Structures are given as C-alpha cells and as structure tokens.
PDB file of C-alpha atoms in Angstrom:
ATOM      1  CA  UNK A 853       9.879  14.405 -25.148  1.00 54.00           C
ATOM      2  CA  UNK A 854       9.214  12.267 -28.161  1.00 59.00           C
ATOM      3  CA  UNK A 855       5.473  12.112 -27.452  1.00 64.00           C
ATOM      4  CA  UNK A 856       2.597  12.048 -29.949  1.00 69.00           C
ATOM      5  CA  UNK A 857       0.719  15.242 -30.730  1.00 76.00           C
ATOM      6  CA  UNK A 858      -1.739  15.327 -33.637  1.00 88.00           C
ATOM      7  CA  UNK A 859      -2.055  19.101 -33.907  1.00 86.00           C
ATOM      8  CA  UNK A 860      -5.655  19.932 -33.077  1.00 88.00           C
ATOM      9  CA  UNK A 861      -7.534  22.386 -30.848  1.00 82.00           C
ATOM     10  CA  UNK A 862     -10.244  20.045 -29.569  1.00 85.00           C
ATOM     11  CA  UNK A 863     -13.598  20.675 -27.913  1.00 83.00           C
ATOM     12  CA  UNK A 864     -15.891  17.990 -26.505  1.00 86.00           C
ATOM     13  CA  UNK A 865     -19.028  17.770 -28.643  1.00 88.00           C
ATOM     14  CA  UNK A 866     -22.364  17.970 -26.887  1.00 85.00           C
ATOM     15  CA  UNK A 867     -25.977  18.101 -28.105  1.00 87.00           C
ATOM     16  CA  UNK A 868     -26.195  21.930 -28.158  1.00 83.00           C
ATOM     17  CA  UNK A 869     -22.920  22.344 -30.162  1.00 84.00           C
ATOM     18  CA  UNK A 870     -24.008  19.520 -32.449  1.00 89.00           C
ATOM     19  CA  UNK A 871     -27.312  21.298 -33.161  1.00 87.00           C
ATOM     20  CA  UNK A 872     -25.545  24.630 -33.804  1.00 84.00           C
ATOM     21  CA  UNK A 873     -23.144  22.898 -36.234  1.00 85.00           C
ATOM     22  CA  UNK A 874     -25.755  20.731 -37.957  1.00 89.00           C
ATOM     23  CA  UNK A 875     -24.052  17.440 -36.946  1.00 93.00           C
ATOM     24  CA  UNK A 876     -25.780  14.051 -36.862  1.00 95.00           C
ATOM     25  CA  UNK A 877     -23.936  12.929 -33.684  1.00 95.00           C
ATOM     26  CA  UNK A 878     -23.908  14.454 -30.207  1.00 93.00           C
ATOM     27  CA  UNK A 879     -20.633  13.140 -28.812  1.00 92.00           C
ATOM     28  CA  UNK A 880     -17.064  13.081 -30.074  1.00 94.00           C
ATOM     29  CA  UNK A 881     -14.203  15.531 -30.437  1.00 93.00           C
ATOM     30  CA  UNK A 882     -14.969  18.717 -32.341  1.00 92.00           C
ATOM     31  CA  UNK A 883     -11.934  20.160 -34.134  1.00 92.00           C
ATOM     32  CA  UNK A 884     -12.123  23.855 -33.418  1.00 82.00           C
ATOM     33  CA  UNK A 885      -8.913  24.392 -35.363  1.00 81.00           C
ATOM     34  CA  UNK A 886      -6.054  22.476 -37.026  1.00 87.00           C
ATOM     35  CA  UNK A 887      -2.305  23.166 -36.784  1.00 85.00           C
ATOM     36  CA  UNK A 888      -0.633  23.105 -40.231  1.00 86.00           C
ATOM     37  CA  UNK A 889       1.932  20.342 -41.024  1.00 86.00           C
ATOM     38  CA  UNK A 890       0.910  18.212 -38.034  1.00 89.00           C
ATOM     39  CA  UNK A 891      -0.724  14.795 -37.989  1.00 93.00           C
ATOM     40  CA  UNK A 892      -4.345  15.891 -38.330  1.00 95.00           C
ATOM     41  CA  UNK A 893      -3.655  18.311 -41.147  1.00 94.00           C
ATOM     42  CA  UNK A 894      -1.485  15.808 -43.054  1.00 95.00           C
ATOM     43  CA  UNK A 895      -4.329  13.282 -42.766  1.00 96.00           C
ATOM     44  CA  UNK A 896      -6.782  15.727 -44.379  1.00 96.00           C
ATOM     45  CA  UNK A 897      -8.787  16.613 -41.293  1.00 97.00           C
ATOM     46  CA  UNK A 898     -10.259  20.088 -41.270  1.00 95.00           C
ATOM     47  CA  UNK A 899     -11.629  22.663 -38.826  1.00 91.00           C
ATOM     48  CA  UNK A 900     -15.196  21.655 -37.930  1.00 91.00           C
ATOM     49  CA  UNK A 901     -14.685  17.910 -38.317  1.00 95.00           C
ATOM     50  CA  UNK A 902     -15.708  15.681 -35.426  1.00 96.00           C
ATOM     51  CA  UNK A 903     -13.618  12.647 -34.521  1.00 97.00           C
ATOM     52  CA  UNK A 904     -15.862   9.833 -33.276  1.00 97.00           C
ATOM     53  CA  UNK A 905     -13.470   6.833 -33.153  1.00 97.00           C
ATOM     54  CA  UNK A 906      -9.830   5.829 -33.371  1.00 96.00           C
ATOM     55  CA  UNK A 907      -9.075   2.354 -34.657  1.00 95.00           C
ATOM     56  CA  UNK A 908     -12.731   1.540 -34.146  1.00 95.00           C
ATOM     57  CA  UNK A 909     -12.820   2.530 -30.466  1.00 95.00           C
ATOM     58  CA  UNK A 910     -15.330   5.339 -29.701  1.00 96.00           C
ATOM     59  CA  UNK A 911     -13.935   8.707 -28.642  1.00 94.00           C
ATOM     60  CA  UNK A 912     -16.557  10.602 -26.667  1.00 89.00           C
ATOM     61  CA  UNK A 913     -14.506  12.967 -24.532  1.00 88.00           C
ATOM     62  CA  UNK A 914     -11.037  14.565 -24.170  1.00 84.00           C
ATOM     63  CA  UNK A 915      -9.736  12.156 -21.502  1.00 84.00           C
ATOM     64  CA  UNK A 916     -10.444   9.229 -23.839  1.00 89.00           C
ATOM     65  CA  UNK A 917      -8.626  11.004 -26.672  1.00 90.00           C
ATOM     66  CA  UNK A 918      -5.623  11.702 -24.468  1.00 84.00           C
ATOM     67  CA  UNK A 919      -5.516   8.119 -23.256  1.00 87.00           C
ATOM     68  CA  UNK A 920      -5.594   6.753 -26.767  1.00 89.00           C
ATOM     69  CA  UNK A 921      -2.837   9.074 -27.976  1.00 85.00           C
ATOM     70  CA  UNK A 922      -0.641   8.254 -25.011  1.00 81.00           C
ATOM     71  CA  UNK A 923      -0.814   4.598 -26.034  1.00 85.00           C
ATOM     72  CA  UNK A 924       0.336   5.371 -29.581  1.00 86.00           C
ATOM     73  CA  UNK A 925       3.916   5.187 -30.743  1.00 86.00           C
ATOM     74  CA  UNK A 926       5.373   8.010 -32.769  1.00 87.00           C
ATOM     75  CA  UNK A 927       5.492   6.880 -36.414  1.00 89.00           C
ATOM     76  CA  UNK A 928       2.552   4.508 -36.094  1.00 92.00           C
ATOM     77  CA  UNK A 929      -0.689   4.872 -37.983  1.00 94.00           C
ATOM     78  CA  UNK A 930      -4.250   4.932 -36.700  1.00 95.00           C
ATOM     79  CA  UNK A 931      -7.618   4.830 -38.396  1.00 97.00           C
ATOM     80  CA  UNK A 932      -9.616   8.003 -37.709  1.00 97.00           C
ATOM     81  CA  UNK A 933     -13.412   7.872 -38.048  1.00 98.00           C
ATOM     82  CA  UNK A 934     -15.016  11.303 -38.301  1.00 97.00           C
ATOM     83  CA  UNK A 935     -17.915  13.399 -39.500  1.00 97.00           C
ATOM     84  CA  UNK A 936     -17.635  16.413 -41.796  1.00 95.00           C
ATOM     85  CA  UNK A 937     -21.055  17.883 -41.476  1.00 94.00           C
ATOM     86  CA  UNK A 938     -23.453  15.064 -42.005  1.00 94.00           C
ATOM     87  CA  UNK A 939     -20.963  12.946 -43.981  1.00 96.00           C
ATOM     88  CA  UNK A 940     -19.164  10.055 -42.275  1.00 97.00           C
ATOM     89  CA  UNK A 941     -15.581   9.403 -43.429  1.00 97.00           C
ATOM     90  CA  UNK A 942     -12.395   7.586 -42.399  1.00 97.00           C
ATOM     91  CA  UNK A 943      -8.725   8.311 -42.972  1.00 97.00           C
ATOM     92  CA  UNK A 944      -5.366   6.935 -41.960  1.00 97.00           C
ATOM     93  CA  UNK A 945      -3.312   9.276 -39.769  1.00 96.00           C
ATOM     94  CA  UNK A 946       0.389   8.962 -38.963  1.00 95.00           C
ATOM     95  CA  UNK A 947       1.263   9.860 -35.384  1.00 91.00           C
ATOM     96  CA  UNK A 948       3.911  12.543 -35.506  1.00 87.00           C
ATOM     97  CA  UNK A 949       6.074  13.761 -32.612  1.00 80.00           C
ATOM     98  CA  UNK A 950       5.510  17.117 -30.971  1.00 75.00           C
ATOM     99  CA  UNK A 951       8.004  19.562 -32.576  1.00 75.00           C
ATOM    100  CA  UNK A 952      10.912  20.395 -30.300  1.00 77.00           C
ATOM    101  CA  UNK A 953      11.195  24.070 -29.358  1.00 80.00           C
ATOM    102  CA  UNK A 954      14.521  25.924 -29.345  1.00 88.00           C
ATOM    103  CA  UNK A 955      15.259  25.865 -25.634  1.00 92.00           C
ATOM    104  CA  UNK A 956      17.741  28.546 -24.437  1.00 94.00           C
ATOM    105  CA  UNK A 957      20.068  27.241 -21.792  1.00 93.00           C
ATOM    106  CA  UNK A 958      20.541  30.553 -19.951  1.00 94.00           C
ATOM    107  CA  UNK A 959      17.881  31.694 -17.465  1.00 95.00           C
ATOM    108  CA  UNK A 960      17.584  35.242 -18.820  1.00 95.00           C
ATOM    109  CA  UNK A 961      17.182  34.065 -22.422  1.00 96.00           C
ATOM    110  CA  UNK A 962      14.701  31.368 -21.423  1.00 96.00           C
ATOM    111  CA  UNK A 963      12.650  33.911 -19.444  1.00 96.00           C
ATOM    112  CA  UNK A 964      12.710  36.310 -22.392  1.00 96.00           C
ATOM    113  CA  UNK A 965      11.441  33.593 -24.742  1.00 94.00           C
ATOM    114  CA  UNK A 966       8.609  32.786 -22.384  1.00 94.00           C
ATOM    115  CA  UNK A 967       7.773  36.465 -21.984  1.00 94.00           C
ATOM    116  CA  UNK A 968       7.658  36.887 -25.755  1.00 92.00           C
ATOM    117  CA  UNK A 969       5.182  33.989 -25.998  1.00 88.00           C
ATOM    118  CA  UNK A 970       3.032  35.443 -23.249  1.00 89.00           C
ATOM    119  CA  UNK A 971       2.962  38.864 -24.925  1.00 89.00           C
ATOM    120  CA  UNK A 972       1.667  37.415 -28.201  1.00 82.00           C
ATOM    121  CA  UNK A 973      -1.015  35.359 -26.460  1.00 82.00           C
ATOM    122  CA  UNK A 974      -2.085  38.279 -24.291  1.00 82.00           C
ATOM    123  CA  UNK A 975      -2.777  40.484 -27.299  1.00 82.00           C
ATOM    124  CA  UNK A 976      -5.029  37.843 -28.705  1.00 79.00           C
ATOM    125  CA  UNK A 977      -6.707  37.395 -25.308  1.00 81.00           C
ATOM    126  CA  UNK A 978      -7.469  41.040 -24.789  1.00 80.00           C
ATOM    127  CA  UNK A 979      -8.815  41.282 -28.340  1.00 79.00           C
ATOM    128  CA  UNK A 980     -11.285  38.451 -27.558  1.00 77.00           C
ATOM    129  CA  UNK A 981     -12.755  40.298 -24.542  1.00 77.00           C
ATOM    130  CA  UNK A 982     -12.734  43.814 -25.907  1.00 74.00           C
ATOM    131  CA  UNK A 983     -15.992  45.655 -25.116  1.00 67.00           C
ATOM    132  CA  UNK A 984     -17.784  42.513 -23.942  1.00 66.00           C
ATOM    133  CA  UNK A 985     -20.134  42.445 -20.990  1.00 68.00           C
ATOM    134  CA  UNK A 986     -19.433  40.011 -18.132  1.00 67.00           C
ATOM    135  CA  UNK A 987     -22.770  38.319 -18.669  1.00 68.00           C
ATOM    136  CA  UNK A 988     -21.773  37.479 -22.225  1.00 65.00           C
ATOM    137  CA  UNK A 989     -18.559  35.872 -20.944  1.00 73.00           C
ATOM    138  CA  UNK A 990     -20.578  33.650 -18.577  1.00 71.00           C
ATOM    139  CA  UNK A 991     -22.618  32.043 -21.377  1.00 64.00           C
ATOM    140  CA  UNK A 992     -21.660  28.504 -22.414  1.00 61.00           C
ATOM    141  CA  UNK A 993     -23.732  27.994 -25.594  1.00 55.00           C
ATOM    142  CA  UNK A 994     -22.628  24.604 -26.955  1.00 53.00           C
ATOM    143  CA  UNK A 995     -19.489  24.383 -24.843  1.00 56.00           C
ATOM    144  CA  UNK A 996     -18.812  22.799 -21.470  1.00 66.00           C
ATOM    145  CA  UNK A 997     -16.977  25.900 -20.220  1.00 76.00           C
ATOM    146  CA  UNK A 998     -17.824  29.586 -20.416  1.00 81.00           C
ATOM    147  CA  UNK A 999     -15.100  32.076 -21.414  1.00 82.00           C
ATOM    148  CA  UNK A1000     -14.753  33.103 -17.767  1.00 87.00           C
ATOM    149  CA  UNK A1001     -14.228  29.453 -16.726  1.00 88.00           C
ATOM    150  CA  UNK A1002     -11.552  29.068 -19.361  1.00 87.00           C
ATOM    151  CA  UNK A1003      -9.751  32.110 -17.929  1.00 91.00           C
ATOM    152  CA  UNK A1004      -9.890  30.545 -14.476  1.00 93.00           C
ATOM    153  CA  UNK A1005      -8.421  27.323 -15.842  1.00 91.00           C
ATOM    154  CA  UNK A1006      -5.557  29.252 -17.491  1.00 92.00           C
ATOM    155  CA  UNK A1007      -4.847  30.911 -14.118  1.00 95.00           C
ATOM    156  CA  UNK A1008      -4.793  27.465 -12.435  1.00 95.00           C
ATOM    157  CA  UNK A1009      -2.469  26.126 -15.133  1.00 93.00           C
ATOM    158  CA  UNK A1010      -0.021  28.989 -14.544  1.00 95.00           C
ATOM    159  CA  UNK A1011      -0.124  28.516 -10.815  1.00 96.00           C
ATOM    160  CA  UNK A1012       0.485  24.791 -11.200  1.00 95.00           C
ATOM    161  CA  UNK A1013       3.409  25.631 -13.520  1.00 96.00           C
ATOM    162  CA  UNK A1014       4.984  27.489 -10.613  1.00 97.00           C
ATOM    163  CA  UNK A1015       4.717  24.271  -8.561  1.00 96.00           C
ATOM    164  CA  UNK A1016       6.186  22.331 -11.487  1.00 95.00           C
ATOM    165  CA  UNK A1017       9.198  24.693 -11.589  1.00 96.00           C
ATOM    166  CA  UNK A1018       9.668  24.472  -7.828  1.00 97.00           C
ATOM    167  CA  UNK A1019       9.459  20.646  -7.997  1.00 96.00           C
ATOM    168  CA  UNK A1020      12.204  20.597 -10.648  1.00 95.00           C
ATOM    169  CA  UNK A1021      14.425  22.787  -8.464  1.00 96.00           C
ATOM    170  CA  UNK A1022      14.173  20.412  -5.508  1.00 94.00           C
ATOM    171  CA  UNK A1023      14.227  17.170  -7.565  1.00 93.00           C
ATOM    172  CA  UNK A1024      10.643  16.214  -6.790  1.00 93.00           C
ATOM    173  CA  UNK A1025       8.174  14.649  -9.227  1.00 91.00           C
ATOM    174  CA  UNK A1026       5.313  16.841 -10.325  1.00 90.00           C
ATOM    175  CA  UNK A1027       2.005  15.536 -11.739  1.00 87.00           C
ATOM    176  CA  UNK A1028      -0.543  17.708 -13.476  1.00 84.00           C
ATOM    177  CA  UNK A1029      -4.018  17.267 -11.950  1.00 82.00           C
ATOM    178  CA  UNK A1030      -7.443  17.208 -13.570  1.00 76.00           C
ATOM    179  CA  UNK A1031      -9.794  20.175 -13.493  1.00 77.00           C
ATOM    180  CA  UNK A1032     -12.333  20.427 -10.716  1.00 86.00           C
ATOM    181  CA  UNK A1033     -15.438  22.611 -10.628  1.00 88.00           C
ATOM    182  CA  UNK A1034     -14.702  23.590  -7.001  1.00 93.00           C
ATOM    183  CA  UNK A1035     -11.421  25.213  -7.955  1.00 94.00           C
ATOM    184  CA  UNK A1036     -12.946  27.005 -10.897  1.00 92.00           C
ATOM    185  CA  UNK A1037     -15.810  28.380  -8.779  1.00 93.00           C
ATOM    186  CA  UNK A1038     -13.390  29.522  -6.066  1.00 97.00           C
ATOM    187  CA  UNK A1039     -11.324  31.496  -8.552  1.00 96.00           C
ATOM    188  CA  UNK A1040     -14.455  33.047 -10.089  1.00 95.00           C
ATOM    189  CA  UNK A1041     -15.584  34.036  -6.569  1.00 96.00           C
ATOM    190  CA  UNK A1042     -12.233  35.759  -5.969  1.00 97.00           C
ATOM    191  CA  UNK A1043     -12.100  37.370  -9.402  1.00 96.00           C
ATOM    192  CA  UNK A1044     -15.698  37.779 -10.573  1.00 93.00           C
ATOM    193  CA  UNK A1045     -15.166  39.987 -13.627  1.00 91.00           C
ATOM    194  CA  UNK A1046     -13.383  39.325 -16.915  1.00 88.00           C
ATOM    195  CA  UNK A1047     -11.038  42.279 -16.252  1.00 88.00           C
ATOM    196  CA  UNK A1048     -10.036  40.866 -12.876  1.00 93.00           C
ATOM    197  CA  UNK A1049      -9.486  37.375 -14.258  1.00 93.00           C
ATOM    198  CA  UNK A1050      -7.290  38.719 -17.075  1.00 91.00           C
ATOM    199  CA  UNK A1051      -5.270  40.857 -14.652  1.00 92.00           C
ATOM    200  CA  UNK A1052      -4.755  37.842 -12.340  1.00 96.00           C
ATOM    201  CA  UNK A1053      -3.602  35.688 -15.264  1.00 94.00           C
ATOM    202  CA  UNK A1054      -1.139  38.363 -16.265  1.00 93.00           C
ATOM    203  CA  UNK A1055       0.197  38.534 -12.675  1.00 95.00           C
ATOM    204  CA  UNK A1056       0.716  34.736 -12.593  1.00 96.00           C
ATOM    205  CA  UNK A1057       2.596  34.958 -15.868  1.00 95.00           C
ATOM    206  CA  UNK A1058       4.842  37.702 -14.447  1.00 96.00           C
ATOM    207  CA  UNK A1059       5.651  35.300 -11.625  1.00 97.00           C
ATOM    208  CA  UNK A1060       6.526  32.531 -14.048  1.00 97.00           C
ATOM    209  CA  UNK A1061       8.975  34.777 -15.920  1.00 97.00           C
ATOM    210  CA  UNK A1062      10.490  35.964 -12.575  1.00 97.00           C
ATOM    211  CA  UNK A1063      10.961  32.367 -11.423  1.00 97.00           C
ATOM    212  CA  UNK A1064      12.797  31.522 -14.653  1.00 97.00           C
ATOM    213  CA  UNK A1065      15.014  34.641 -14.352  1.00 96.00           C
ATOM    214  CA  UNK A1066      15.960  33.598 -10.821  1.00 96.00           C
ATOM    215  CA  UNK A1067      16.783  29.937 -11.388  1.00 97.00           C
ATOM    216  CA  UNK A1068      19.692  29.108  -9.029  1.00 96.00           C
ATOM    217  CA  UNK A1069      23.113  28.431 -10.553  1.00 94.00           C
ATOM    218  CA  UNK A1070      23.301  24.937  -8.997  1.00 95.00           C
ATOM    219  CA  UNK A1071      20.240  24.052 -11.083  1.00 96.00           C
ATOM    220  CA  UNK A1072      21.221  25.786 -14.354  1.00 95.00           C
ATOM    221  CA  UNK A1073      24.578  23.977 -14.464  1.00 94.00           C
ATOM    222  CA  UNK A1074      22.588  20.730 -14.883  1.00 94.00           C
ATOM    223  CA  UNK A1075      21.882  21.304 -18.593  1.00 93.00           C
ATOM    224  CA  UNK A1076      19.616  18.323 -19.097  1.00 92.00           C
ATOM    225  CA  UNK A1077      17.402  19.362 -16.183  1.00 93.00           C
ATOM    226  CA  UNK A1078      17.335  22.972 -17.422  1.00 94.00           C
ATOM    227  CA  UNK A1079      16.438  21.804 -20.942  1.00 93.00           C
ATOM    228  CA  UNK A1080      13.590  19.649 -19.601  1.00 91.00           C
ATOM    229  CA  UNK A1081      12.207  22.569 -17.628  1.00 94.00           C
ATOM    230  CA  UNK A1082      12.564  24.909 -20.588  1.00 94.00           C
ATOM    231  CA  UNK A1083      10.823  22.403 -22.809  1.00 90.00           C
ATOM    232  CA  UNK A1084       7.910  22.260 -20.386  1.00 89.00           C
ATOM    233  CA  UNK A1085       7.369  25.981 -20.146  1.00 92.00           C
ATOM    234  CA  UNK A1086       7.840  26.643 -23.845  1.00 90.00           C
ATOM    235  CA  UNK A1087       5.424  23.923 -25.002  1.00 84.00           C
ATOM    236  CA  UNK A1088       2.725  25.342 -22.677  1.00 84.00           C
ATOM    237  CA  UNK A1089       1.975  27.704 -25.563  1.00 80.00           C
ATOM    238  CA  UNK A1090       0.067  24.944 -27.385  1.00 74.00           C
ATOM    239  CA  UNK A1091      -2.146  24.502 -24.322  1.00 76.00           C
ATOM    240  CA  UNK A1092      -2.833  28.286 -24.172  1.00 79.00           C
ATOM    241  CA  UNK A1093      -3.583  28.398 -27.903  1.00 75.00           C
ATOM    242  CA  UNK A1094      -6.050  25.562 -27.526  1.00 73.00           C
ATOM    243  CA  UNK A1095      -7.938  27.418 -24.875  1.00 76.00           C
ATOM    244  CA  UNK A1096      -7.765  30.756 -26.697  1.00 77.00           C
ATOM    245  CA  UNK A1097      -9.523  28.981 -29.562  1.00 71.00           C
ATOM    246  CA  UNK A1098     -12.076  27.645 -27.040  1.00 69.00           C
ATOM    247  CA  UNK A1099     -12.700  31.213 -25.739  1.00 74.00           C
ATOM    248  CA  UNK A1100     -13.209  32.519 -29.262  1.00 72.00           C
ATOM    249  CA  UNK A1101     -15.842  29.976 -30.123  1.00 67.00           C
ATOM    250  CA  UNK A1102     -17.589  30.485 -26.785  1.00 65.00           C
ATOM    251  CA  UNK A1103     -17.834  34.223 -27.373  1.00 68.00           C
ATOM    252  CA  UNK A1104     -18.900  33.793 -30.976  1.00 65.00           C
ATOM    253  CA  UNK A1105     -21.803  31.602 -29.886  1.00 60.00           C
ATOM    254  CA  UNK A1106     -22.865  33.816 -26.943  1.00 56.00           C
TER     255      UNK A1106
END
C-alpha cells in the first residue's frame, strides 16, 4: 500500500511526438498532465516536460520508469533530468506515497463508490469521442496507441480486474500482465467501432460493480482482505485517468 507514486500521466516520447512538440530529444517520458500536490508537481515539473533520466540513469520507456520507481523508498529523493521545450534542467524530487482512498467496508457501499467513479470517467470518455469518425480514432499521430487501442486496453484492464477479484475470493495470487498487440487486435476485431468499444467497456464495468455487490459474507468478514480489495478497485481510477489523458492527446493530434 505504501508505494511510490509521483503523480503524472505519462506517455512514451517518440520521434513524431517530439517533432510535434518541438523537443530536442526523441525518447523519454512525456508528461501529458500533472496531478496537483503529488511528487512531480511539488518538484516543479509541468505538463509538457519530458523526463529523460532519474539519478543519472536514462529513462526511455514506461517499463523503465516503473522499474525505477518500484526500487525507490517512500520519503527518499531522486534527481530528475528533464527537458522543458528545448531547455534541459534538473530538479530534486521527493518520492511521496500514493494517497490512501477511503475504502468502505460494506459491499454495497464499496460498489456504490466504484460506480460513482465509473460514472464520472464515462462522461469524460463519451465527451472525447462525441461526433468523431472511426477513422479519426484509429490514427496514432505521435503516440504508440490510437484512441481505439486505448479503449481496448481499458476493456482488458476491467476484465483482468474481474480475475483479480475472483483470485482474492479464493485466496489465490493475482499478477497483472503486460499488454500484447495480439490481445488488442482481437478485441478490435470483435468490437471494430468506437461505439462498440465504449459499450463493451461499460458492460465490463457493470460486471465489476455487480461482483462487488455480491461479495460473499465469508470474505467480507475478513476486513483486511476486503480493505485490500477495495483499495485495488478504487485506485484503478488513476490508471483510467492516465489513459483518458492519452485518448485526449491522441484525438487532438489526429
């Protein structure tokens, strides 16, 4: 629970995005947005900055960033090397813990909290895709994923969350897996339009809420296990927000 989280919505920089943004580097972590009062914001980083190194070690992709953060202790400091436009700069950043959500310890209240979060995100999602052609949503511009591919990933995340809940109920360990292009392509084949993808995402979210509403009593009496599960589902919002931001920039550049 007490894990580091620096409060950014990151995108892997590539030559096309670098050219669009007028940057002198072609690899690194592009900060598509910053969360107020978190590590990055407190260190003075801003939307549009590109992190290129942490403590002198190059950061070229998201897996590298995640690995570096996982090795950090909450409360420690790291040296961030970054570009703001064409200007190179460095700053010290304290690694802060991910804020703890208020986790209800009753299945109905937990389900209601998750449903409320989904409703807010869904309004933003539908606003992104309003009146857009499917061909526009397939364009990648400077990003590694198109808006449609991001939707497919969100569907996969929700489906995997169902497995994570089931694993908690039967006392099995669950491990999140990396993205694969084969899975994304399969989902796009099954749901080829934006409307179909959005509807499928909403259906998977309905399933998540229903699973939480129907948690068995023998599980809910184990308050620590219930809290851990609640923590997992409620902190998924930061993952969704990250990808909503990614969808927005993909559509803006299309």
